[in-house]
Amino acid sequence: MIDKLKELIAEVEEFTVQSKEEIEDFRIQYLGKKGLLNQYFAEFKNIAKEEKKEFGQVINRLKNTAEEKVKALRDEWEKKDLEKGSYGDLTRPGEPIEIGARHPISIVKNKIIDIFSRIGFNVSEGPEIEDDWHNFTALNLPEHHPARDMQDTFFIQTNPDILLRTHTSSVQVRYMENNKPPIRTISPGRVYRNEAISARSHCFFHQVEGLYIDKDVSFADLKQTLQYFTTEMFGKSEIRLRPSYFPFTEPSAEVDVYWGLETETDYRMTKGTGWLEIMGCGMVDPNVLENCGIDSKTYSGFAFGMGIDRIALLLHQISDIRLLSENDIRFLEQFKSAL
Ligand code: PHE
């Protein structure tokens, strides 16, 4: 028996493998629960007393040799794997990739652009730092016109002619100056007004303004376009136009959409009326067309303008406009599923 064990020790010492799997087979063969070693250990009680000591020593040597062999083989193969540049277990699930979220302003803006682009409007942009002509004068708001007070303006201190645009109507002026009718364009962008910052208003916010100019454009075209918009945007097609005043449009109107009074939220949003004011609009004043080099005898058009922030607050039930510009990740992460 002892000789057999010594033979096994020699065998173990000589042992080599062709693959990683063979190491595990070898381990099970010798060191496993039902392996050779345990079988020989079980023989211990049958060994003659005088041989017990030597048997014990040899079997322990076999055990140690086998254990060392397994370890040595494993190390050897691990090194080989590393040299090969192995990627480890390729079936392991990958690291999850963090998905960002669009800002609620972008979500609403993209939706508006998408809706108007489907009926042929393109997107135009212009500078946020404007001159007096494009923001006011060309829009039928000459110097000292009282309606300039409707939009509290940030002026650049050293030059009263330069200001932060108070609306993106300035982009429409630029567009009319550089393009011939027919014109169908929407102008999204950030605008600035010198107002106290509160939960309801900020000194900057975002607008989308639209402009349509062609021969024979009528107020009916305006209303139809707005109705298409509210249906696509909110799923609501009932609108009403209340007479209003803007220096650059005549006639002018505020647009309300009938939101309904089905839920408590509807009550809160519409102050119990069911109606929600969403934008201003009107037929472009002939003076504005002339200021921009368009013949007002041949062409007519309509314009409208709405606040993106206000719509984002409404749609997502956000109670404080300041959240939109604070970049708080806990707030922004909530829009992951919103497109
Ligand atoms: N420019 C207006 C504003 O900022 C909105 C508007 C645009 C109204 C076009 C009528 C027509 O309040």
Short mmCIF file of C-alpha atoms and ligand atoms in Angstrom, two decimals:
data_model
loop_
_atom_site.label_atom_id
_atom_site.label_comp_id
_atom_site.label_asym_id
_atom_site.label_seq_id
_atom_site.Cartn_x
_atom_site.Cartn_y
_atom_site.Cartn_z
CA MET A 1 0.00 0.00 0.00
CA ILE A 2 2.76 2.40 0.94
CA ASP A 3 4.55 1.61 -2.29
CA LYS A 4 1.37 2.34 -4.21
CA LEU A 5 1.16 5.72 -2.50
CA LYS A 6 4.76 6.50 -3.39
CA GLU A 7 3.99 5.62 -7.00
CA LEU A 8 1.07 8.00 -6.92
CA ILE A 9 3.26 10.80 -5.53
CA ALA A 10 5.63 10.34 -8.44
CA GLU A 11 2.69 10.33 -10.83
CA VAL A 12 1.33 13.53 -9.36
CA GLU A 13 4.68 15.22 -9.60
CA GLU A 14 4.93 14.32 -13.28
CA PHE A 15 1.37 15.30 -14.06
CA THR A 16 0.70 17.90 -16.76
CA VAL A 17 -2.49 19.11 -18.46
CA GLN A 18 -3.52 20.17 -21.94
CA SER A 19 -6.47 22.27 -20.88
CA LYS A 20 -7.84 24.15 -17.92
CA GLU A 21 -10.69 21.65 -17.48
CA GLU A 22 -8.21 18.85 -16.85
CA ILE A 23 -6.96 20.62 -13.72
CA GLU A 24 -10.41 20.38 -12.18
CA ASP A 25 -10.72 16.71 -13.24
CA PHE A 26 -7.39 16.03 -11.61
CA ARG A 27 -8.43 17.80 -8.41
CA ILE A 28 -11.61 15.78 -8.21
CA GLN A 29 -9.74 12.55 -8.91
CA TYR A 30 -7.33 13.09 -6.01
CA LEU A 31 -8.81 15.59 -3.61
CA GLY A 32 -12.53 15.31 -4.22
CA LYS A 33 -14.92 13.88 -1.65
CA LYS A 34 -14.83 10.45 -3.26
CA GLY A 35 -11.28 10.95 -4.54
CA LEU A 36 -8.25 8.70 -4.14
CA LEU A 37 -6.96 10.40 -1.03
CA ASN A 38 -10.14 9.94 0.90
CA GLN A 39 -10.25 6.34 -0.23
CA TYR A 40 -6.73 5.76 1.16
CA PHE A 41 -7.46 7.68 4.33
CA ALA A 42 -10.37 5.29 4.84
CA GLU A 43 -7.86 2.39 4.67
CA PHE A 44 -5.95 3.82 7.63
CA LYS A 45 -7.85 1.71 10.17
CA ASN A 46 -6.90 -1.49 8.34
CA ILE A 47 -3.17 -0.79 8.32
CA ALA A 48 -0.96 -2.78 10.63
CA LYS A 49 0.01 -0.84 13.74
CA GLU A 50 3.75 -0.70 12.97
CA GLU A 51 3.11 0.67 9.50
CA LYS A 52 0.61 3.31 10.58
CA LYS A 53 3.23 6.01 11.17
CA GLU A 54 4.89 5.69 7.78
CA PHE A 55 1.53 5.32 6.02
CA GLY A 56 0.35 8.53 7.67
CA GLN A 57 3.47 10.41 6.57
CA VAL A 58 3.30 9.19 2.99
CA ILE A 59 -0.40 9.81 2.55
CA ASN A 60 0.04 13.34 3.88
CA ARG A 61 2.86 13.86 1.46
CA LEU A 62 0.62 12.70 -1.36
CA LYS A 63 -2.09 15.08 -0.20
CA ASN A 64 0.29 18.04 -0.05
CA THR A 65 1.85 17.18 -3.37
CA ALA A 66 -1.57 16.97 -5.03
CA GLU A 67 -2.71 20.25 -3.50
CA GLU A 68 0.47 22.02 -4.57
CA LYS A 69 0.13 20.58 -8.05
CA VAL A 70 -3.41 21.92 -8.42
CA LYS A 71 -2.31 25.33 -7.26
CA ALA A 72 0.74 25.39 -9.53
CA LEU A 73 -1.31 24.31 -12.55
CA ARG A 74 -3.97 26.94 -11.86
CA ASP A 75 -1.37 29.69 -11.54
CA GLU A 76 0.27 28.56 -14.74
CA TRP A 77 -2.99 28.67 -16.68
CA GLU A 78 -4.02 31.99 -15.24
CA LYS A 79 -0.74 33.45 -16.41
CA LYS A 80 -1.30 31.99 -19.86
CA ASP A 81 -4.79 33.54 -19.99
CA LEU A 82 -3.42 36.95 -19.06
CA GLU A 83 -0.74 36.73 -21.71
CA LYS A 84 -3.35 35.84 -24.30
CA GLY A 85 -5.29 38.96 -23.26
CA SER A 86 -8.29 36.93 -22.28
CA TYR A 87 -11.42 38.93 -21.55
CA GLY A 88 -12.49 36.59 -18.80
CA ASP A 89 -16.03 35.34 -18.87
CA LEU A 90 -17.61 36.75 -22.00
CA THR A 91 -21.07 35.61 -20.97
CA ARG A 92 -21.13 37.93 -17.95
CA PRO A 93 -23.73 40.70 -18.24
CA GLY A 94 -22.18 44.04 -19.22
CA GLU A 95 -21.85 47.11 -17.05
CA PRO A 96 -25.10 49.08 -17.26
CA ILE A 97 -24.76 52.33 -19.25
CA GLU A 98 -26.26 55.37 -17.55
CA ILE A 99 -28.87 56.94 -19.81
CA GLY A 100 -29.20 60.70 -19.63
CA ALA A 101 -32.44 62.63 -19.64
CA ARG A 102 -33.53 65.49 -21.85
CA HIS A 103 -34.29 68.76 -20.13
CA PRO A 104 -38.04 69.44 -19.87
CA ILE A 105 -37.52 72.64 -21.90
CA SER A 106 -35.92 70.62 -24.70
CA ILE A 107 -38.66 68.01 -24.56
CA VAL A 108 -41.38 70.63 -25.05
CA LYS A 109 -39.38 72.61 -27.60
CA ASN A 110 -38.68 69.53 -29.72
CA LYS A 111 -42.32 68.58 -29.63
CA ILE A 112 -43.39 72.03 -30.83
CA ILE A 113 -40.77 72.04 -33.60
CA ASP A 114 -41.88 68.58 -34.67
CA ILE A 115 -45.53 69.61 -34.86
CA PHE A 116 -44.90 72.71 -36.96
CA SER A 117 -42.34 71.07 -39.20
CA ARG A 118 -45.06 68.63 -40.27
CA ILE A 119 -46.94 71.52 -41.87
CA GLY A 120 -43.95 73.05 -43.59
CA PHE A 121 -42.44 75.41 -40.98
CA ASN A 122 -38.67 75.58 -40.79
CA VAL A 123 -36.63 76.60 -37.75
CA SER A 124 -34.80 79.91 -37.60
CA GLU A 125 -32.50 81.26 -34.94
CA GLY A 126 -30.93 84.59 -34.12
CA PRO A 127 -28.70 86.33 -31.58
CA GLU A 128 -29.67 86.75 -27.91
CA ILE A 129 -27.87 90.09 -27.79
CA GLU A 130 -29.94 92.27 -30.12
CA ASP A 131 -30.13 95.82 -31.34
CA ASP A 132 -33.05 98.14 -30.80
CA TRP A 133 -34.20 97.87 -34.42
CA HIS A 134 -34.75 94.10 -34.48
CA ASN A 135 -36.24 93.82 -31.00
CA PHE A 136 -38.44 96.93 -31.05
CA THR A 137 -38.39 99.52 -33.81
CA ALA A 138 -38.94 97.21 -36.79
CA LEU A 139 -41.78 95.60 -34.84
CA ASN A 140 -43.75 98.84 -34.83
CA LEU A 141 -42.40 99.86 -31.43
CA PRO A 142 -40.57 103.15 -32.10
CA GLU A 143 -38.60 104.86 -29.39
CA HIS A 144 -40.75 106.16 -26.50
CA HIS A 145 -43.65 103.92 -27.56
CA PRO A 146 -45.51 103.14 -24.31
CA ALA A 147 -45.83 99.46 -25.26
CA ARG A 148 -42.09 99.05 -24.77
CA ASP A 149 -42.92 98.94 -21.07
CA MET A 150 -44.81 95.68 -21.64
CA GLN A 151 -41.46 93.96 -21.72
CA ASP A 152 -38.98 95.13 -19.09
CA THR A 153 -35.70 95.18 -20.90
CA PHE A 154 -32.07 94.54 -19.95
CA PHE A 155 -29.95 97.12 -21.75
CA ILE A 156 -26.22 96.94 -22.15
CA GLN A 157 -25.20 99.81 -19.91
CA THR A 158 -22.78 101.59 -22.19
CA ASN A 159 -24.99 101.43 -25.29
CA PRO A 160 -28.77 101.85 -25.08
CA ASP A 161 -29.05 100.51 -28.62
CA ILE A 162 -27.86 97.05 -27.56
CA LEU A 163 -30.05 94.84 -25.35
CA LEU A 164 -30.91 91.28 -24.45
CA ARG A 165 -33.82 90.30 -26.69
CA THR A 166 -37.16 90.30 -24.90
CA HIS A 167 -38.83 88.01 -27.42
CA THR A 168 -37.85 85.95 -30.44
CA SER A 169 -39.93 88.21 -32.69
CA SER A 170 -36.52 89.75 -33.35
CA VAL A 171 -35.58 86.58 -35.21
CA GLN A 172 -38.66 86.96 -37.38
CA VAL A 173 -37.58 90.46 -38.35
CA ARG A 174 -34.18 89.11 -39.36
CA TYR A 175 -35.82 86.29 -41.27
CA MET A 176 -38.10 88.66 -43.21
CA GLU A 177 -35.16 90.91 -44.02
CA ASN A 178 -33.26 88.00 -45.52
CA ASN A 179 -35.95 85.84 -47.12
CA LYS A 180 -38.71 86.42 -49.63
CA PRO A 181 -42.29 85.19 -49.09
CA PRO A 182 -43.73 82.64 -48.88
CA ILE A 183 -42.35 82.41 -45.34
CA ARG A 184 -43.15 79.71 -42.85
CA THR A 185 -40.77 79.71 -39.93
CA ILE A 186 -40.69 79.15 -36.20
CA SER A 187 -38.09 80.72 -33.95
CA PRO A 188 -37.32 78.97 -30.68
CA GLY A 189 -34.90 80.55 -28.24
CA ARG A 190 -34.07 82.08 -24.91
CA VAL A 191 -35.32 85.55 -24.05
CA TYR A 192 -34.68 87.95 -21.18
CA ARG A 193 -36.84 90.30 -19.17
CA ASN A 194 -35.94 92.40 -16.19
CA GLU A 195 -38.38 90.85 -13.76
CA ALA A 196 -38.08 89.80 -10.14
CA ILE A 197 -37.29 86.10 -9.88
CA SER A 198 -39.99 84.05 -8.16
CA ALA A 199 -41.66 80.67 -8.44
CA ARG A 200 -43.87 82.10 -11.22
CA SER A 201 -41.45 84.18 -13.28
CA HIS A 202 -37.77 84.37 -14.11
CA CYS A 203 -35.53 86.96 -15.71
CA PHE A 204 -34.95 84.58 -18.61
CA PHE A 205 -37.20 82.03 -20.22
CA HIS A 206 -37.82 80.40 -23.59
CA GLN A 207 -40.18 81.10 -26.45
CA VAL A 208 -41.25 79.68 -29.75
CA GLU A 209 -42.62 82.28 -32.13
CA GLY A 210 -44.11 81.46 -35.51
CA LEU A 211 -44.49 83.48 -38.70
CA TYR A 212 -46.45 82.74 -41.86
CA ILE A 213 -46.40 85.14 -44.80
CA ASP A 214 -47.84 84.62 -48.24
CA LYS A 215 -50.52 86.00 -50.56
CA ASP A 216 -54.04 85.95 -49.13
CA VAL A 217 -53.22 84.71 -45.65
CA SER A 218 -56.24 85.27 -43.44
CA PHE A 219 -57.22 85.14 -39.81
CA ALA A 220 -59.02 81.87 -40.59
CA ASP A 221 -55.66 80.36 -41.61
CA LEU A 222 -54.24 81.46 -38.28
CA LYS A 223 -57.04 79.90 -36.32
CA GLN A 224 -56.83 76.65 -38.26
CA THR A 225 -53.08 76.44 -37.69
CA LEU A 226 -53.46 77.05 -33.98
CA GLN A 227 -56.17 74.45 -33.71
CA TYR A 228 -53.97 71.92 -35.46
CA PHE A 229 -51.23 72.79 -32.98
CA THR A 230 -53.27 72.43 -29.80
CA THR A 231 -54.71 69.14 -31.04
CA GLU A 232 -51.27 67.71 -31.73
CA MET A 233 -49.64 69.20 -28.64
CA PHE A 234 -52.24 68.67 -25.96
CA GLY A 235 -54.84 66.46 -27.59
CA LYS A 236 -57.33 69.36 -27.21
CA SER A 237 -59.00 70.96 -30.20
CA GLU A 238 -61.31 73.50 -28.60
CA ILE A 239 -59.72 76.95 -28.62
CA ARG A 240 -60.93 80.51 -28.21
CA LEU A 241 -59.35 83.76 -29.32
CA ARG A 242 -59.74 86.76 -27.05
CA PRO A 243 -59.06 90.23 -28.48
CA SER A 244 -55.75 91.58 -27.24
CA TYR A 245 -53.04 94.04 -28.16
CA PHE A 246 -49.54 93.66 -29.56
CA PRO A 247 -47.89 96.53 -31.45
CA PHE A 248 -46.70 94.22 -34.23
CA THR A 249 -50.00 92.52 -35.00
CA GLU A 250 -53.41 93.86 -35.96
CA PRO A 251 -55.83 92.42 -35.02
CA SER A 252 -54.25 90.64 -32.05
CA ALA A 253 -55.54 87.89 -29.81
CA GLU A 254 -54.72 85.72 -26.82
CA VAL A 255 -55.26 82.03 -27.43
CA ASP A 256 -56.93 79.87 -24.79
CA VAL A 257 -57.29 76.14 -25.08
CA TYR A 258 -60.14 74.29 -23.39
CA TRP A 259 -58.39 71.93 -21.03
CA GLY A 260 -61.46 70.55 -19.32
CA LEU A 261 -62.43 70.20 -15.69
CA GLU A 262 -62.29 66.49 -15.18
CA THR A 263 -59.71 66.18 -12.45
CA GLU A 264 -58.62 68.18 -9.47
CA THR A 265 -55.41 69.00 -11.36
CA ASP A 266 -57.50 70.48 -14.20
CA TYR A 267 -59.20 72.73 -11.65
CA ARG A 268 -55.88 73.85 -10.23
CA MET A 269 -54.26 74.41 -13.66
CA THR A 270 -57.15 76.40 -15.07
CA LYS A 271 -58.15 78.16 -11.85
CA GLY A 272 -61.53 76.52 -12.08
CA THR A 273 -62.39 77.88 -15.54
CA GLY A 274 -61.36 74.92 -17.71
CA TRP A 275 -59.52 77.36 -20.01
CA LEU A 276 -55.78 77.75 -20.28
CA GLU A 277 -54.05 80.73 -21.85
CA ILE A 278 -51.22 79.44 -24.02
CA MET A 279 -50.07 82.12 -26.44
CA GLY A 280 -50.42 85.48 -28.16
CA CYS A 281 -51.05 85.88 -31.87
CA GLY A 282 -52.33 88.13 -34.61
CA MET A 283 -52.11 89.27 -38.23
CA VAL A 284 -48.73 90.87 -38.89
CA ASP A 285 -49.12 94.64 -38.95
CA PRO A 286 -48.50 96.03 -42.49
CA ASN A 287 -45.97 98.47 -40.98
CA VAL A 288 -43.87 95.53 -39.82
CA LEU A 289 -43.92 93.96 -43.28
CA GLU A 290 -42.85 97.26 -44.85
CA ASN A 291 -40.09 97.74 -42.25
CA CYS A 292 -38.71 94.37 -43.28
CA GLY A 293 -38.89 95.01 -47.02
CA ILE A 294 -42.05 93.03 -47.78
CA ASP A 295 -44.78 94.59 -49.89
CA SER A 296 -47.82 94.76 -47.61
CA LYS A 297 -50.18 95.28 -50.57
CA THR A 298 -49.27 91.89 -52.00
CA TYR A 299 -48.58 89.91 -48.88
CA SER A 300 -50.20 89.34 -45.54
CA GLY A 301 -49.36 86.99 -42.71
CA PHE A 302 -49.90 85.87 -39.17
CA ALA A 303 -47.60 85.48 -36.17
CA PHE A 304 -47.86 83.80 -32.81
CA GLY A 305 -45.65 83.38 -29.78
CA MET A 306 -45.69 81.13 -26.74
CA GLY A 307 -43.58 80.47 -23.65
CA ILE A 308 -41.95 77.05 -23.54
CA ASP A 309 -41.26 77.16 -19.81
CA ARG A 310 -44.89 77.81 -18.99
CA ILE A 311 -46.02 74.85 -21.09
CA ALA A 312 -43.33 72.62 -19.53
CA LEU A 313 -44.52 73.61 -16.05
CA LEU A 314 -48.10 72.86 -16.99
CA LEU A 315 -47.48 69.55 -18.72
CA HIS A 316 -45.19 68.17 -16.04
CA GLN A 317 -46.96 69.74 -13.08
CA ILE A 318 -43.82 71.58 -11.96
CA SER A 319 -44.61 74.13 -9.28
CA ASP A 320 -41.55 76.39 -9.48
CA ILE A 321 -40.03 77.85 -12.67
CA ARG A 322 -36.65 78.17 -10.95
CA LEU A 323 -36.27 74.38 -10.99
CA LEU A 324 -35.84 74.63 -14.76
CA SER A 325 -32.55 76.49 -14.47
CA GLU A 326 -31.02 75.15 -11.26
CA ASN A 327 -29.56 71.99 -12.80
CA ASP A 328 -30.48 69.86 -9.81
CA ILE A 329 -29.80 66.31 -10.93
CA ARG A 330 -32.58 64.94 -8.70
CA PHE A 331 -35.06 67.07 -10.63
CA LEU A 332 -33.61 66.46 -14.10
CA GLU A 333 -33.41 62.68 -13.67
CA GLN A 334 -37.17 62.52 -13.39
CA PHE A 335 -37.53 63.17 -17.13
CA LYS A 336 -35.70 60.06 -18.27
CA SER A 337 -38.79 58.45 -19.69
CA ALA A 338 -40.27 61.62 -21.19
CA LEU A 339 -38.66 61.29 -24.69
N1 PHE B 1 -43.78 88.61 -29.00
C1 PHE B 1 -44.90 88.43 -28.12
C2 PHE B 1 -44.41 88.30 -26.70
O1 PHE B 1 -43.28 88.02 -26.48
C3 PHE B 1 -45.71 87.23 -28.46
C4 PHE B 1 -46.39 87.38 -29.81
C5 PHE B 1 -45.74 86.93 -30.94
C6 PHE B 1 -47.63 87.92 -29.93
C7 PHE B 1 -46.35 87.06 -32.17
C8 PHE B 1 -48.25 88.03 -31.13
C9 PHE B 1 -47.61 87.61 -32.26
O2 PHE B 1 -45.17 88.46 -25.77
#
